[in-house]
Tab-separated table of C-alpha atoms and ligand atoms in Angstrom:
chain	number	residue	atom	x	y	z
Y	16	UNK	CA	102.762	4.333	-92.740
Y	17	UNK	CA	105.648	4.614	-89.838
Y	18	UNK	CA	104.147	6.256	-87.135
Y	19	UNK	CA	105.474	6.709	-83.677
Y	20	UNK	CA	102.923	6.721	-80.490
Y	21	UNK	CA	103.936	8.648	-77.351
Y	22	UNK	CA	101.814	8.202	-74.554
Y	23	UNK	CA	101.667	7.572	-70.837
Y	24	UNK	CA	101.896	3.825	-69.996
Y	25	UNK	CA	99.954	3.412	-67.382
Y	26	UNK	CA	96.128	2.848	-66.354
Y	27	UNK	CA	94.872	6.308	-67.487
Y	28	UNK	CA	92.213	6.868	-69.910
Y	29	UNK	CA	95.188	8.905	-72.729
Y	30	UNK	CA	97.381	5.688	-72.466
Y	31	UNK	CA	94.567	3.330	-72.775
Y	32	UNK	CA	93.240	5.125	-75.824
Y	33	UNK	CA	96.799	5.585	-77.355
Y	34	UNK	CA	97.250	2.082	-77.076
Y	35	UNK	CA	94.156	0.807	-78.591
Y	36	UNK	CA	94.765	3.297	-81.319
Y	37	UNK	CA	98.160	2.189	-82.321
Y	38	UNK	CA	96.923	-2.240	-81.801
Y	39	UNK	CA	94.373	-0.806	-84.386
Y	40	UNK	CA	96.720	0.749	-86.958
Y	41	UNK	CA	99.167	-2.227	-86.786
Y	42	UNK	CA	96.067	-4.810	-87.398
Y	43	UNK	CA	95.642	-2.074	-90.687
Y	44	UNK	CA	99.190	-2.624	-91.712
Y	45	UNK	CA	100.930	0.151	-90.201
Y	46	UNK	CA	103.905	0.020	-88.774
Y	47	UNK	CA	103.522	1.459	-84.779
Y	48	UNK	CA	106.042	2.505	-82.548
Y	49	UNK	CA	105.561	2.952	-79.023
Y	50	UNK	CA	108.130	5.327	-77.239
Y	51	UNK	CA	107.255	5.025	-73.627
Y	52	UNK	CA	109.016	4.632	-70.017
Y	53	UNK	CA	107.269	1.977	-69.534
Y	54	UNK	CA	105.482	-0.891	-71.538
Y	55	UNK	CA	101.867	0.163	-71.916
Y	56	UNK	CA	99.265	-1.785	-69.994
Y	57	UNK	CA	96.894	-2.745	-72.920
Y	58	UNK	CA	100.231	-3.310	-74.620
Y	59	UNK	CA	100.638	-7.422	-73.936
Y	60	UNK	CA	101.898	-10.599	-76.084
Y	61	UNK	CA	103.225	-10.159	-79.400
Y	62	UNK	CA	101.858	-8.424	-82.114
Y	63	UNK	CA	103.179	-7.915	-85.684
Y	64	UNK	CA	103.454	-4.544	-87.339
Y	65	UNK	CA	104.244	-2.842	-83.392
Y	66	UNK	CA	107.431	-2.196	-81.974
Y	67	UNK	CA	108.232	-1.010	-78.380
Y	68	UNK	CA	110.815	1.792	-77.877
Y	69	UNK	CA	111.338	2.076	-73.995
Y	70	UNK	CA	112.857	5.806	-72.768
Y	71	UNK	CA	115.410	5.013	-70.531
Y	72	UNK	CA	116.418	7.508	-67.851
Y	73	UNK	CA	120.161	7.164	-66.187
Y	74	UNK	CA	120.398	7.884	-62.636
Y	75	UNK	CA	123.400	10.243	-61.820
Y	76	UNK	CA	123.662	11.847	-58.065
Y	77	UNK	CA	123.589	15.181	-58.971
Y	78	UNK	CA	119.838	14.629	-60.403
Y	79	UNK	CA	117.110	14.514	-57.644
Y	80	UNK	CA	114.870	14.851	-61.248
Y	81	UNK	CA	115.760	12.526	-63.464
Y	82	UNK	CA	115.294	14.411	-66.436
Y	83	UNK	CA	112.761	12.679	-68.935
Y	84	UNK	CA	111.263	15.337	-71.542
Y	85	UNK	CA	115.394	15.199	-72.490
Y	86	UNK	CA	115.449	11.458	-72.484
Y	87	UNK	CA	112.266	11.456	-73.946
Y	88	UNK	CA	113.366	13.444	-77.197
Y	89	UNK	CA	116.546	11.855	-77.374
Y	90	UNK	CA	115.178	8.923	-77.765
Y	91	UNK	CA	112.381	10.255	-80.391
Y	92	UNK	CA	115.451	11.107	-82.554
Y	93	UNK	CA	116.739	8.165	-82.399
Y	94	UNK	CA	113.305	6.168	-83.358
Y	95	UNK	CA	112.276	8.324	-86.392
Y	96	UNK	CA	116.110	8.272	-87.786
Y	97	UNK	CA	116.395	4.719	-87.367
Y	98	UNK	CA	113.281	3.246	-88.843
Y	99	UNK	CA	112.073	6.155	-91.192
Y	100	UNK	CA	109.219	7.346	-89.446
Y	101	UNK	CA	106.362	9.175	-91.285
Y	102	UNK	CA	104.635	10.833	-88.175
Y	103	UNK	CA	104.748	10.878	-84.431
Y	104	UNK	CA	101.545	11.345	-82.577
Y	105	UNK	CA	101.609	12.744	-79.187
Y	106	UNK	CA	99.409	11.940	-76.407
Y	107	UNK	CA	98.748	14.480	-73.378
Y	108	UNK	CA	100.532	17.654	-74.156
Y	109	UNK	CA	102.576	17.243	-70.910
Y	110	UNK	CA	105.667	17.116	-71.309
Y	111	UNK	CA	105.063	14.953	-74.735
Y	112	UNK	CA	104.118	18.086	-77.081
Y	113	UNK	CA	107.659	19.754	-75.717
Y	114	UNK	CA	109.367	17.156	-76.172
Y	115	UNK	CA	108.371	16.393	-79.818
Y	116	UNK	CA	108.666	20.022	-80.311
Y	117	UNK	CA	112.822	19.368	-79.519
Y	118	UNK	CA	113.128	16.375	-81.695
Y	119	UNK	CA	111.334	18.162	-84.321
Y	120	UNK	CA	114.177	20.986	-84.413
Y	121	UNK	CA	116.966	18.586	-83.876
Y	122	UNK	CA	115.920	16.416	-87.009
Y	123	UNK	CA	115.004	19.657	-89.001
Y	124	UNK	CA	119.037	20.433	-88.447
Y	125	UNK	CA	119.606	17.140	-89.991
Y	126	UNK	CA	117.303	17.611	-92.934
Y	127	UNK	CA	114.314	15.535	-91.396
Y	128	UNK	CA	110.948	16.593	-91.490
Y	129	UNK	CA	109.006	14.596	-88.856
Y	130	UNK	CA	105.290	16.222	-88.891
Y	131	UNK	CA	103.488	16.324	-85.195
Y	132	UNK	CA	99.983	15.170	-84.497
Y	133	UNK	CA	98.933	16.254	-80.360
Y	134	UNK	CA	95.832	14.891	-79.356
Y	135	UNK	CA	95.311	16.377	-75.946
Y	136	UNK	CA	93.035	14.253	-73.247
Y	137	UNK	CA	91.306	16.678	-70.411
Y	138	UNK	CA	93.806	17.492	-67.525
Y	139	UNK	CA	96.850	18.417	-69.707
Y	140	UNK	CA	94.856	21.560	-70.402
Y	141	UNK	CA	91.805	21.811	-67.927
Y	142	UNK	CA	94.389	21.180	-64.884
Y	143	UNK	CA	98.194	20.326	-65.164
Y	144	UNK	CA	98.441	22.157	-68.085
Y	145	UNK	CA	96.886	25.533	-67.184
Y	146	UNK	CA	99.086	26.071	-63.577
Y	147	UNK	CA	101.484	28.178	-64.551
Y	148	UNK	CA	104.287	26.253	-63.731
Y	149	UNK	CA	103.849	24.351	-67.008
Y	150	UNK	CA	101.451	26.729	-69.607
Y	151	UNK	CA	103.786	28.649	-71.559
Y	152	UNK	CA	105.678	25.315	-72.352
Y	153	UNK	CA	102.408	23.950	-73.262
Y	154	UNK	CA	100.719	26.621	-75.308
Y	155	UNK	CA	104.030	27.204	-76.995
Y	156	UNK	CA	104.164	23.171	-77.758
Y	157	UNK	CA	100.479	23.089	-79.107
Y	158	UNK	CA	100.976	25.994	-80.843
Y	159	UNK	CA	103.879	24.062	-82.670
Y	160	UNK	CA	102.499	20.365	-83.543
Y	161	UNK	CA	101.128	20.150	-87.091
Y	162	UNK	CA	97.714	19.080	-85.894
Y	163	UNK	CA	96.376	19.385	-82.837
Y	164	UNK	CA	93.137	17.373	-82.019
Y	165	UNK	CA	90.782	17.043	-78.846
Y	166	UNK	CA	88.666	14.118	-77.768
Y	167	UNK	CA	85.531	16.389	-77.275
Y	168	UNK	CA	84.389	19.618	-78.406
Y	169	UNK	CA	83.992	20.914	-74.508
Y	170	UNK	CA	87.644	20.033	-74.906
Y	171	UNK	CA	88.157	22.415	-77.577
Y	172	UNK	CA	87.057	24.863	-76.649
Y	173	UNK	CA	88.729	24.563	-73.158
Y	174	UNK	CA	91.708	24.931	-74.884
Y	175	UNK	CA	91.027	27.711	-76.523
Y	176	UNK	CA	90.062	29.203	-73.192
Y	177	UNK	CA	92.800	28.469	-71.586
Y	178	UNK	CA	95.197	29.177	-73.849
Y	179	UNK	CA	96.683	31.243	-76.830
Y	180	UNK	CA	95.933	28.871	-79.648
Y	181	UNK	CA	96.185	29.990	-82.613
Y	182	UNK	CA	95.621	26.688	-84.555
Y	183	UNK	CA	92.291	24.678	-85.471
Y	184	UNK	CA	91.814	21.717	-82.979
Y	185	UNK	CA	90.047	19.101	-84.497
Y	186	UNK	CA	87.783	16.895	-82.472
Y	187	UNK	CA	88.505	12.908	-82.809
Y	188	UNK	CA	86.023	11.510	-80.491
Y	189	UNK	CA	87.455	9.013	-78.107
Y	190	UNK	CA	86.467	5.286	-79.226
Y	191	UNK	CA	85.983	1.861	-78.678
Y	192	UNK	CA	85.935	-1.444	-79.770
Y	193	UNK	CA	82.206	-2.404	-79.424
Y	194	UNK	CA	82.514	-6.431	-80.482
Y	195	UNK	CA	85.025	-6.091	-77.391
Y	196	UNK	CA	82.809	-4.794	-74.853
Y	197	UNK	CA	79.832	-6.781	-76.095
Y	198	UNK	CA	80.042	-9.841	-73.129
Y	199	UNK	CA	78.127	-11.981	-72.114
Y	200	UNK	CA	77.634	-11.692	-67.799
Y	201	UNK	CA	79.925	-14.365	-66.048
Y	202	UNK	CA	77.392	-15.786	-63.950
Y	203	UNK	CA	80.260	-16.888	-61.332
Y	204	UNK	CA	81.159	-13.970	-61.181
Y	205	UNK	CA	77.616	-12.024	-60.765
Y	206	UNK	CA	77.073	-14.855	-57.930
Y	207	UNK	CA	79.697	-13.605	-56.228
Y	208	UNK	CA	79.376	-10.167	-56.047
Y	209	UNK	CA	75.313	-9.843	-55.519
Y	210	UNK	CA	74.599	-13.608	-54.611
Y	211	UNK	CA	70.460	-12.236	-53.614
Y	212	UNK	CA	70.136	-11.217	-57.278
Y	213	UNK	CA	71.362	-7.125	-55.917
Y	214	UNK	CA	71.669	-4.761	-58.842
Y	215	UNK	CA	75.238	-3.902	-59.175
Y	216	UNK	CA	76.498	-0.344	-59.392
Y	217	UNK	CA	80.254	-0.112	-60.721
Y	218	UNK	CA	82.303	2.974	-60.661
Y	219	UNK	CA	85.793	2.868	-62.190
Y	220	UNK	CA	88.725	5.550	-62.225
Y	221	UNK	CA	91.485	6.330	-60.853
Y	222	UNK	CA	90.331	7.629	-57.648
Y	223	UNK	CA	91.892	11.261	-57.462
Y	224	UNK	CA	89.968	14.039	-56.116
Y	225	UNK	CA	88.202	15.635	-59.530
Y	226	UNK	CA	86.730	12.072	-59.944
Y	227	UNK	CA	84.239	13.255	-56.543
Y	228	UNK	CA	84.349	9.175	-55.388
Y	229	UNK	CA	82.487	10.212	-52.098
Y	230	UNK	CA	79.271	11.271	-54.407
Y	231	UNK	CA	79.435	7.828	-55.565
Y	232	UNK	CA	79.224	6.313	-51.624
Y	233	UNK	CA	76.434	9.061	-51.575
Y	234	UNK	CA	74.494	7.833	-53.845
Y	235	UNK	CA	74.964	4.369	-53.743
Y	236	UNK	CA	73.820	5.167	-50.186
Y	237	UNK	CA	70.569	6.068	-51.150
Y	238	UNK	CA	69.614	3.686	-53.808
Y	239	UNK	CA	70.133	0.906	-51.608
Y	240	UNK	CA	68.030	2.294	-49.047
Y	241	UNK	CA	65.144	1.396	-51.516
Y	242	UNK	CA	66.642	-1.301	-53.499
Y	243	UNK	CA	69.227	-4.348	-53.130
Y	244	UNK	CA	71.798	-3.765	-54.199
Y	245	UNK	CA	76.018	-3.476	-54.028
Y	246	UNK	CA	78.564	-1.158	-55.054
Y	247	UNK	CA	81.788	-2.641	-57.227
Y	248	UNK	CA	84.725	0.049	-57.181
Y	249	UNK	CA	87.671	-0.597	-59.708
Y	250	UNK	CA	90.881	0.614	-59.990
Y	251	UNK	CA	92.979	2.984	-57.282
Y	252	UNK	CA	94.272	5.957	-56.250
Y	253	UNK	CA	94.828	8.863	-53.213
Y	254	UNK	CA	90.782	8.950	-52.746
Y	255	UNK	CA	90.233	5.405	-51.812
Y	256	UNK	CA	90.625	5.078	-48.575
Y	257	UNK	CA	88.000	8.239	-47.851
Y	258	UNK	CA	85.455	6.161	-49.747
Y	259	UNK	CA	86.145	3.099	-47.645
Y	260	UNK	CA	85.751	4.882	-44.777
Y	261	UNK	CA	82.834	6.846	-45.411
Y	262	UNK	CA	81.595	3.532	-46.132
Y	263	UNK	CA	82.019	2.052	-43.019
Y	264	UNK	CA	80.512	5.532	-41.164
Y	265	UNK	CA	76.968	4.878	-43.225
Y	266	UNK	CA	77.154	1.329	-42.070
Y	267	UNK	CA	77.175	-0.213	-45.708
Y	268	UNK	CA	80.651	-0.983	-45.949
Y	269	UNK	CA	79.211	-4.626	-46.517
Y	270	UNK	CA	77.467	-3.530	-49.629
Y	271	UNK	CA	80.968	-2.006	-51.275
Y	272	UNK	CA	83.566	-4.223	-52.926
Y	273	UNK	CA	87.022	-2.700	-54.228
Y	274	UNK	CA	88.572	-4.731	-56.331
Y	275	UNK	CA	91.332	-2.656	-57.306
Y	276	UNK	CA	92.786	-1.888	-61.004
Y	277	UNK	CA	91.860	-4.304	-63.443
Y	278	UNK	CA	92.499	-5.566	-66.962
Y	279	UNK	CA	89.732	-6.819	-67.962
Y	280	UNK	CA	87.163	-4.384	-68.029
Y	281	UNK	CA	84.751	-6.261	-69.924
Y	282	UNK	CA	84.479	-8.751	-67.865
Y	283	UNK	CA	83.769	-6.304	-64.837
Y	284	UNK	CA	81.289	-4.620	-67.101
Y	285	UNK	CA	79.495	-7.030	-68.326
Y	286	UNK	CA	78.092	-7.988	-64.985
Y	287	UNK	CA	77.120	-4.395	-63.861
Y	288	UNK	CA	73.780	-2.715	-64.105
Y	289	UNK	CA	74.774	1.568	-63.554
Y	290	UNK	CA	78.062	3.116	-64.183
Y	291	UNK	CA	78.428	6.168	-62.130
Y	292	UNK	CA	80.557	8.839	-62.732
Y	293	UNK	CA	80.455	11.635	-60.224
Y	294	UNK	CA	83.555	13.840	-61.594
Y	295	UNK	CA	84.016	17.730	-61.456
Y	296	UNK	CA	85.371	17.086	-64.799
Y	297	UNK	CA	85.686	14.845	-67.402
Y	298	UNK	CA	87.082	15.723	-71.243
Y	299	UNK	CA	85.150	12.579	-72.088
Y	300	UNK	CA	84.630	10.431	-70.296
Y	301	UNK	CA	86.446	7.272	-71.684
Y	302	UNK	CA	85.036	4.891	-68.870
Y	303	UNK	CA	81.487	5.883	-69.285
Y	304	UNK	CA	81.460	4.712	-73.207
Y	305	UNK	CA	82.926	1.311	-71.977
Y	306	UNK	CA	80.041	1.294	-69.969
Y	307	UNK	CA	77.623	2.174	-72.348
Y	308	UNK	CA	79.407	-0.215	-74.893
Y	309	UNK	CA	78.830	-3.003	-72.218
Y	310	UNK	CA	75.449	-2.366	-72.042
Y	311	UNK	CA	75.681	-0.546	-68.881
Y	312	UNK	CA	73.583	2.995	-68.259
Y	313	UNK	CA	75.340	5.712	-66.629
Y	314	UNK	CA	74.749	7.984	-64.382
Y	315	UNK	CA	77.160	10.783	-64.738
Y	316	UNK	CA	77.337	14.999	-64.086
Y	317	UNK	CA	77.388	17.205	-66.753
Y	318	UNK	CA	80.763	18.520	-66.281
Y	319	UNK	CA	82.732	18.667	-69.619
Y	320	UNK	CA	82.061	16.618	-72.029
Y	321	UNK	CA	80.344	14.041	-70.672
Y	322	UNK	CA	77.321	14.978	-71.907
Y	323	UNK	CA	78.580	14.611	-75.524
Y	324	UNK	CA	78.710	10.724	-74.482
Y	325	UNK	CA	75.943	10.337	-72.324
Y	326	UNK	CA	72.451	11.393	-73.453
Y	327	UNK	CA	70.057	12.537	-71.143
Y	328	UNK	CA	67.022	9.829	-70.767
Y	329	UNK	CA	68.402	8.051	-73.438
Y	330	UNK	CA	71.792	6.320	-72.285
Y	331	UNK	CA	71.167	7.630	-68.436
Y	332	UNK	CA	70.911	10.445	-66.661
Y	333	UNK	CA	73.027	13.725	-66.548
Y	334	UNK	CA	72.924	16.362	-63.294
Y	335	UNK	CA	74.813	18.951	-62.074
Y	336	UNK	CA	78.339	18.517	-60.107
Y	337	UNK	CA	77.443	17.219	-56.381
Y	338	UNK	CA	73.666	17.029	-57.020
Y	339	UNK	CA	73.407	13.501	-54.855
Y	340	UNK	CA	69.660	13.803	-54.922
Y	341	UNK	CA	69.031	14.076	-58.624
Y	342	UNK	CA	71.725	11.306	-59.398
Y	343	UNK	CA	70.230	9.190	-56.984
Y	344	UNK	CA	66.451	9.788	-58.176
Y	345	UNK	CA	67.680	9.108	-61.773
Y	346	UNK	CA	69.551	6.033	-60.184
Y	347	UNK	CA	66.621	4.381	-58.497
Y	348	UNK	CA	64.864	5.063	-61.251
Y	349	UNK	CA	66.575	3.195	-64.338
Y	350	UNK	CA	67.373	0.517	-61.692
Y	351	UNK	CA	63.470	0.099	-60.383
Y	352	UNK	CA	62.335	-2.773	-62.896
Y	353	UNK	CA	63.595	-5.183	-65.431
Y	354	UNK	CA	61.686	-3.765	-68.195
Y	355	UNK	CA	63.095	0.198	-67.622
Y	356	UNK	CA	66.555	-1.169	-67.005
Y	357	UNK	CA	66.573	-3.095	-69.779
Y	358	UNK	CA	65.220	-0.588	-71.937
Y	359	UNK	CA	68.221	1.823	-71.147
Y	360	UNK	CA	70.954	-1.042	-71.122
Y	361	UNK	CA	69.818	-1.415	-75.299
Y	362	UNK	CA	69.575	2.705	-75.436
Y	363	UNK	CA	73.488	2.737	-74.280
Y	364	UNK	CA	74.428	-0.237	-76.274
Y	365	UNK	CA	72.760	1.559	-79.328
Y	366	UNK	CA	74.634	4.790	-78.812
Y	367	UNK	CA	77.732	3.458	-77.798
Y	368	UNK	CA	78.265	1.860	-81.843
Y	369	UNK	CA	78.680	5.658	-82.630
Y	370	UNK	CA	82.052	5.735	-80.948
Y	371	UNK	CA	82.978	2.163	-83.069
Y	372	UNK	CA	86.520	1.841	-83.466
Y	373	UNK	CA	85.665	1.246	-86.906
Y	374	UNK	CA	84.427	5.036	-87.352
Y	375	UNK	CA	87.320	6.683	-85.698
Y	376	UNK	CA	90.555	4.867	-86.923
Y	377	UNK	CA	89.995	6.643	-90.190
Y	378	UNK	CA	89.566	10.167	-88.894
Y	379	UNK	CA	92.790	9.496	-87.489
Y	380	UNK	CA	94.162	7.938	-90.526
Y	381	UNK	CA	93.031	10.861	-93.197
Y	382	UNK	CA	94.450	13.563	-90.174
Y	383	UNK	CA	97.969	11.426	-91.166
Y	384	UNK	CA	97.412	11.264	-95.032
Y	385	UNK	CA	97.473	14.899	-94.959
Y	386	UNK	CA	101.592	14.179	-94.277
Y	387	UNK	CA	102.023	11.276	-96.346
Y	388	UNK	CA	100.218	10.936	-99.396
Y	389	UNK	CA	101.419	8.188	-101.064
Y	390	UNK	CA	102.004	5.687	-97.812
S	3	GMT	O1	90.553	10.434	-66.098
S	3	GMT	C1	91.698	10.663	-65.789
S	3	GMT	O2	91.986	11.310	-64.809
S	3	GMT	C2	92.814	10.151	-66.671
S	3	GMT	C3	92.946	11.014	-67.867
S	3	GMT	C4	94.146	10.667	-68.710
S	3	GMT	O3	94.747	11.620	-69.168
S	3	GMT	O4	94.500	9.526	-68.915
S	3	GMT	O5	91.749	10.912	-68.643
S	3	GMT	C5	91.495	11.939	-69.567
S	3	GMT	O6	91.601	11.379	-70.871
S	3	GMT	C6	90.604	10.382	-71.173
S	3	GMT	C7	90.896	9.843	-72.567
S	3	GMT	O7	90.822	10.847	-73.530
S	3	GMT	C8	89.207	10.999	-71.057
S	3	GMT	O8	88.232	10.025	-71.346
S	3	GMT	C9	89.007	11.518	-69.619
S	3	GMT	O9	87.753	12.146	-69.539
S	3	GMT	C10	90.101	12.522	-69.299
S	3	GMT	N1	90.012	12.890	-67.880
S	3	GMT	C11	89.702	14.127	-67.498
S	3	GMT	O10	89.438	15.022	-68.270
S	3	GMT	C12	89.651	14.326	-66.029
């Protein structure tokens, strides 16, 4: 098939899946195109069977916003005319369902019938999405894609909360690529970080305020009150700097290394021994499978989804938003010996396979079929 990937480029967990989704359907002989602003991150070196599409935006004076949904479906048009595109599957309803919606109608004009797959991600609907200053444009844009899918069923039904759906959303779990994520630790690296043998807590994200980064300083603050150990952050964002400093008013600002974003995760994984994920809300939870995939427990809240990812004394530990003392409990106690933490680092490697790359392409794949029987 010709399908066309919309997503954003950047670090986020939507982009990152996107782009691992469309690498995956060009290694199965499908021809992917990538309309973006920007070349996606994951998105490096050559690659047969993918093609980049980049939305370009002229400046004029009289716009102080540049408009992009208009750019964005221009170019759309342009793609599916010009190489024959079965399908275009959105990523994040904002403003990517609207503006497929547009080049939908302008190619209908033209006799082209391009169907719509939206797969919506977590804040499109559960915060961006719902303010009012973009939900009728987004419930009207759902309410117009062919399929609509969500990465979890908390998702789901979020949506349907939220909004006037009047469509089935079908879950497609997010994935992974497990033989990916399966590393062995650097031990350079490990040296580095926790040269006394400390256990190493990571937490990854991109630092804005639902992620709740100062309940990970909180509880790293009391596990290593009763254990060695150091705190890795990755990646970056407005909530940074208040974890630094809180860091440096415990007095542990020693124990806490940020190394900023990265792209290789699984290298960063692969020395860790607890992922913790603090967030008021997650749809999923992307971050904490990569964990779990890299044989990493997690400690996580229950908000959203998450706890159709991580299972409760199986792959980690689960507690309520802001509970410090019950993540911190759970913490100390998956971290306390070898023989525990090892036990849960197999538990989350043995879940994680569920969420194989393998298993999900062809959800994906059938949800296109539907369009294009014969490609
Ligand atoms: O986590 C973020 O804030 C980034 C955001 C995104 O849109 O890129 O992530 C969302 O989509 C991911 C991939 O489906 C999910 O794993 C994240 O849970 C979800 N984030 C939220 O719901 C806050």
């Amino acid at each position: 098939m010709r399908i066309g990937i919309v997503c954003y480029p950047t670090y986020g967990g939507s982009g990152v899946l996107a782009t691992e989704l469309g690498k995956a359907l060009a290694e199965k002989g499908h021809q992917v195109h990538f309309i973006t602003y920007q070349q996606p991150v994951r998105l490096n070196g050559f690659i047969p069977n993918i093609y980049y599409h980049e939305v370009q935006v002229p400046k004029y004076p009289l716009f102080d916003f540049p408009p992009y949904e208009t750019a964005l479906a221009s170019t759309m048009v342009d793609v599916i005319k010009n190489y024959n595109l079965n399908l275009l599957h959105v990523h994040y309803a904002i403003p990517h369902a609207s503006a497929a919606y547009m080049a939908k109608q302008i190619l209908e004009k033209e006799g082209i019938q391009i169907p719509v797959v939206t797969t919506l991600h977590g804040t499109d609907i559960t915060l961006v999405g719902r303010d009012k200053t973009y939900a009728p444009v987004v419930a009207f844009s759902i309410n117009q894609s062919d399929v609509i899918t969500a990465v979890s069923n908390n998702l789901r039904e979020e949506t349907y909360r939220n909004f006037d759906i009047r469509k089935e959303i079908e879950v497609v779990y997010n994935f992974i690529d497990v033989t990916r994520f399966n590393r062995k630790p650097l031990d350079a690296f490990k040296k580095v970080l926790a040269p006394n043998g400390e256990r190493i807590l990571l937490h990854a994200s991109n630092f804005r305020k639902i992620k709740r980064v100062q309940d990970v300083v909180k509880v790293f603050y009391n596990v290593q009150k009763k254990i060695p150990a150091k705190l890795l952050f990755v990646g970056d964002g407005p909530e940074r700097q208040t974890a630094e400093e809180q860091g440096r008013e415990l007095g542990i600002f020693d124990q806490l290394v940020f190394v900023g974003k990265q792209e290789q995760m699984e290298e960063i994984f692969a020395v860790a021994d607890l992922f913790l994920l603090t967030s008021e809300y997650e749809s999923f939870g992307l971050a904490a499978l990569e964990a779990m995939a890299s044989r990493v427990p997690v400690i996580s809240t229950n908000a959203g989804g998450l706890a159709e990812v991580n299972v409760e004394g199986v792959t980690g530990f689960l507690a309520n938003v802001g509970d410090i003392e019950t993540m911190s409990e759970k913490a100390l106690y998956i971290l306390k010996d070898d023989a525990t933490l090892e036990k849960f680092k197999e538990q989350a490697f043995e879940h994680a396979q569920q969420f194989n790359i393998d298993m999900i392409i062809p959800q994906y794949e059938a949800i296109y079929r539907r369009f294009c029987k014969d490609c």
